[in-house]
Short mmCIF file of C-alpha atoms in Angstrom, two decimals:
data_model
loop_
_atom_site.label_atom_id
_atom_site.label_comp_id
_atom_site.label_asym_id
_atom_site.label_seq_id
_atom_site.Cartn_x
_atom_site.Cartn_y
_atom_site.Cartn_z
CA MET X 1 -0.04 -0.05 0.01
CA ILE X 2 1.29 3.44 -0.86
CA PHE X 3 -1.55 5.50 0.88
CA GLU X 4 -5.16 5.44 1.42
CA SER X 5 -8.18 7.50 1.67
CA ASP X 6 -11.58 6.69 3.32
CA ARG X 7 -12.91 4.03 0.98
CA ILE X 8 -9.82 3.36 -1.04
CA ILE X 9 -6.49 1.76 -0.83
CA TYR X 10 -3.80 3.10 -3.41
CA VAL X 11 -1.42 0.40 -4.39
CA LYS X 12 1.39 0.29 -7.26
CA LEU X 13 0.32 -1.01 -10.48
CA SER X 14 1.00 -4.70 -10.62
CA GLU X 15 0.27 -7.73 -12.78
CA GLN X 16 -2.11 -8.97 -10.12
CA TYR X 17 -4.96 -6.58 -11.45
CA LEU X 18 -3.87 -7.50 -15.02
CA ASN X 19 -7.25 -8.89 -15.93
CA ASP X 20 -8.98 -5.89 -14.29
CA TYR X 21 -6.76 -3.48 -16.38
CA ILE X 22 -7.75 -5.38 -19.50
CA LYS X 23 -11.20 -5.31 -18.76
CA MET X 24 -11.42 -1.68 -17.92
CA TYR X 25 -9.17 -0.35 -20.97
CA THR X 26 -10.94 -2.47 -23.47
CA ASP X 27 -14.45 -1.24 -22.41
CA SER X 28 -15.65 0.71 -25.24
CA ASN X 29 -16.95 3.78 -23.33
CA ILE X 30 -13.62 3.95 -21.35
CA GLN X 31 -11.72 3.97 -24.62
CA LYS X 32 -14.14 6.69 -26.03
CA SER X 33 -13.52 8.86 -22.83
CA LEU X 34 -9.69 8.39 -22.65
CA PHE X 35 -8.07 7.45 -25.99
CA LYS X 36 -8.34 8.52 -29.52
CA LYS X 37 -8.02 5.04 -30.74
CA GLU X 38 -8.94 1.58 -29.44
CA TYR X 39 -6.50 -0.70 -27.74
CA ASN X 40 -6.51 -4.58 -27.59
CA ASP X 41 -5.44 -6.79 -24.93
CA ASP X 42 -1.81 -7.33 -25.94
CA VAL X 43 -1.30 -3.33 -26.11
CA ILE X 44 -2.69 -3.07 -22.63
CA VAL X 45 -0.46 -6.08 -21.13
CA ASN X 46 2.53 -4.52 -22.66
CA TRP X 47 1.90 -1.17 -21.17
CA VAL X 48 1.42 -2.49 -17.85
CA LYS X 49 4.50 -4.48 -17.97
CA LYS X 50 6.28 -1.30 -18.91
CA ILE X 51 4.72 0.73 -16.37
CA ILE X 52 5.61 -1.67 -13.65
CA GLU X 53 9.28 -1.63 -14.63
CA GLU X 54 9.55 2.36 -14.47
CA ASP X 55 9.87 4.66 -11.58
CA ASN X 56 6.33 6.50 -11.79
CA TYR X 57 3.24 7.58 -9.80
CA ILE X 58 0.43 5.41 -10.99
CA TYR X 59 -1.55 3.60 -8.45
CA SER X 60 -4.33 1.04 -8.65
CA MET X 61 -7.28 1.90 -6.39
CA ILE X 62 -8.88 -1.02 -4.40
CA ASP X 63 -12.01 -0.92 -2.27
CA ARG X 64 -10.85 -0.83 1.31
CA ASN X 65 -13.94 -3.13 2.46
CA THR X 66 -14.52 -5.43 -0.72
CA LYS X 67 -10.92 -5.42 -1.92
CA GLU X 68 -12.37 -5.00 -5.43
CA PHE X 69 -10.54 -3.27 -8.34
CA ILE X 70 -11.93 0.43 -8.81
CA GLY X 71 -9.26 1.74 -11.50
CA ASN X 72 -6.12 3.69 -11.64
CA ILE X 73 -5.10 7.28 -10.97
CA GLN X 74 -1.70 8.74 -12.16
CA ILE X 75 0.49 11.78 -11.59
CA ILE X 76 2.90 12.63 -14.42
CA LYS X 77 5.40 14.81 -12.81
CA LYS X 78 6.82 17.51 -14.83
CA GLU X 79 9.10 20.48 -14.08
CA GLU X 80 6.66 22.91 -12.67
CA VAL X 81 3.36 21.06 -12.87
CA ALA X 82 1.97 17.45 -12.67
CA GLU X 83 -0.51 16.14 -15.08
CA LEU X 84 -3.37 14.19 -13.44
CA MET X 85 -5.16 11.16 -15.06
CA ILE X 86 -8.06 8.81 -13.76
CA SER X 87 -9.71 6.22 -15.01
CA ILE X 88 -12.60 4.13 -13.18
CA THR X 89 -13.78 0.73 -14.08
CA PRO X 90 -17.35 1.05 -15.62
CA SER X 91 -18.81 -1.39 -12.51
CA LYS X 92 -17.74 1.18 -10.04
CA GLN X 93 -18.69 4.54 -11.92
CA GLY X 94 -21.38 6.49 -10.23
CA MET X 95 -20.20 5.55 -6.80
CA HIS X 96 -18.16 8.80 -5.98
CA TYR X 97 -14.95 7.17 -6.05
CA ALA X 98 -13.40 9.30 -8.71
CA THR X 99 -14.04 12.43 -6.39
CA GLU X 100 -12.31 10.90 -3.58
CA ALA X 101 -9.56 9.47 -5.52
CA VAL X 102 -8.65 12.91 -7.27
CA GLU X 103 -8.91 14.90 -3.91
CA SER X 104 -6.74 12.29 -2.19
CA ILE X 105 -3.97 12.12 -4.90
CA ILE X 106 -3.94 15.83 -5.05
CA LYS X 107 -3.35 15.89 -1.09
CA TYR X 108 -0.70 12.98 -1.44
CA GLY X 109 1.38 14.72 -4.28
CA ARG X 110 1.23 18.08 -2.44
CA ASN X 111 2.26 16.49 0.99
CA LYS X 112 4.60 13.68 -0.02
CA LEU X 113 6.03 14.63 -3.63
CA GLY X 114 5.96 18.40 -3.14
CA ILE X 115 3.74 19.25 -6.30
CA SER X 116 1.74 22.41 -6.04
CA ASN X 117 0.32 22.68 -9.61
CA TYR X 118 -1.69 20.33 -11.42
CA ASP X 119 -3.18 20.18 -15.00
CA LEU X 120 -5.04 17.68 -17.21
CA ASN X 121 -6.74 17.26 -20.41
CA VAL X 122 -10.38 15.72 -20.76
CA TYR X 123 -12.43 15.05 -23.85
CA LYS X 124 -15.10 17.91 -24.34
CA ASN X 125 -17.98 15.34 -24.59
CA ASN X 126 -16.73 13.77 -21.15
CA GLU X 127 -19.10 15.95 -19.04
CA LYS X 128 -18.87 13.86 -15.88
CA ALA X 129 -15.07 14.31 -15.77
CA ILE X 130 -15.29 18.01 -16.39
CA ARG X 131 -18.09 18.37 -13.40
CA LEU X 132 -15.61 16.32 -11.26
CA TYR X 133 -12.55 18.28 -12.11
CA GLN X 134 -14.33 21.71 -11.40
CA LYS X 135 -15.82 20.19 -8.21
CA VAL X 136 -12.31 19.76 -6.84
CA GLY X 137 -10.92 23.20 -7.97
CA PHE X 138 -9.61 22.76 -11.53
CA VAL X 139 -10.66 25.52 -14.00
CA GLU X 140 -10.44 25.66 -17.65
CA ASP X 141 -7.73 27.63 -19.41
CA ASP X 142 -6.97 28.60 -23.03
CA ASN X 143 -4.35 25.90 -23.59
CA ASN X 144 -6.75 23.51 -25.32
CA ILE X 145 -4.63 20.83 -27.18
CA SER X 146 -7.33 20.12 -29.80
CA ASP X 147 -11.01 21.04 -30.61
CA GLU X 148 -11.85 17.74 -28.88
CA SER X 149 -10.48 18.43 -25.42
CA ILE X 150 -10.30 20.91 -22.75
CA HIS X 151 -7.08 21.88 -20.83
CA MET X 152 -7.58 22.47 -17.13
CA LYS X 153 -5.43 23.36 -14.26
CA LEU X 154 -5.29 23.46 -10.58
#
């Protein structure tokens, strides 16, 4: 365990949850909200193996009570800002895990990693994610990377 919040335990990405990653990242709704193209099982397996070998800040989220996989959350640390990414498996969406996770990773990043500024990109059609990010304090800025996405900062 790396850290925890009220309902979530955050652990390093591992092959233990490989089937959960494949199920989540091959879901058509997840792919539409996160990626510009579809990824198959082999691409996801190779990505997981690569991430495990690297020194990074990507964590699997596990329900504290049921021990079920919730999703992944990641900080990509840059020079003056850190990019935030989150994905919640479809069966756990709508349960407010994302709000708790984003608030917790920001707090963890500030207290343990010395990160004070965050940014992210979100597809314009991902209205739930936009509302979540606004709820935790992110605001849209003018650095949009495409007509399809919004750049937000905290």
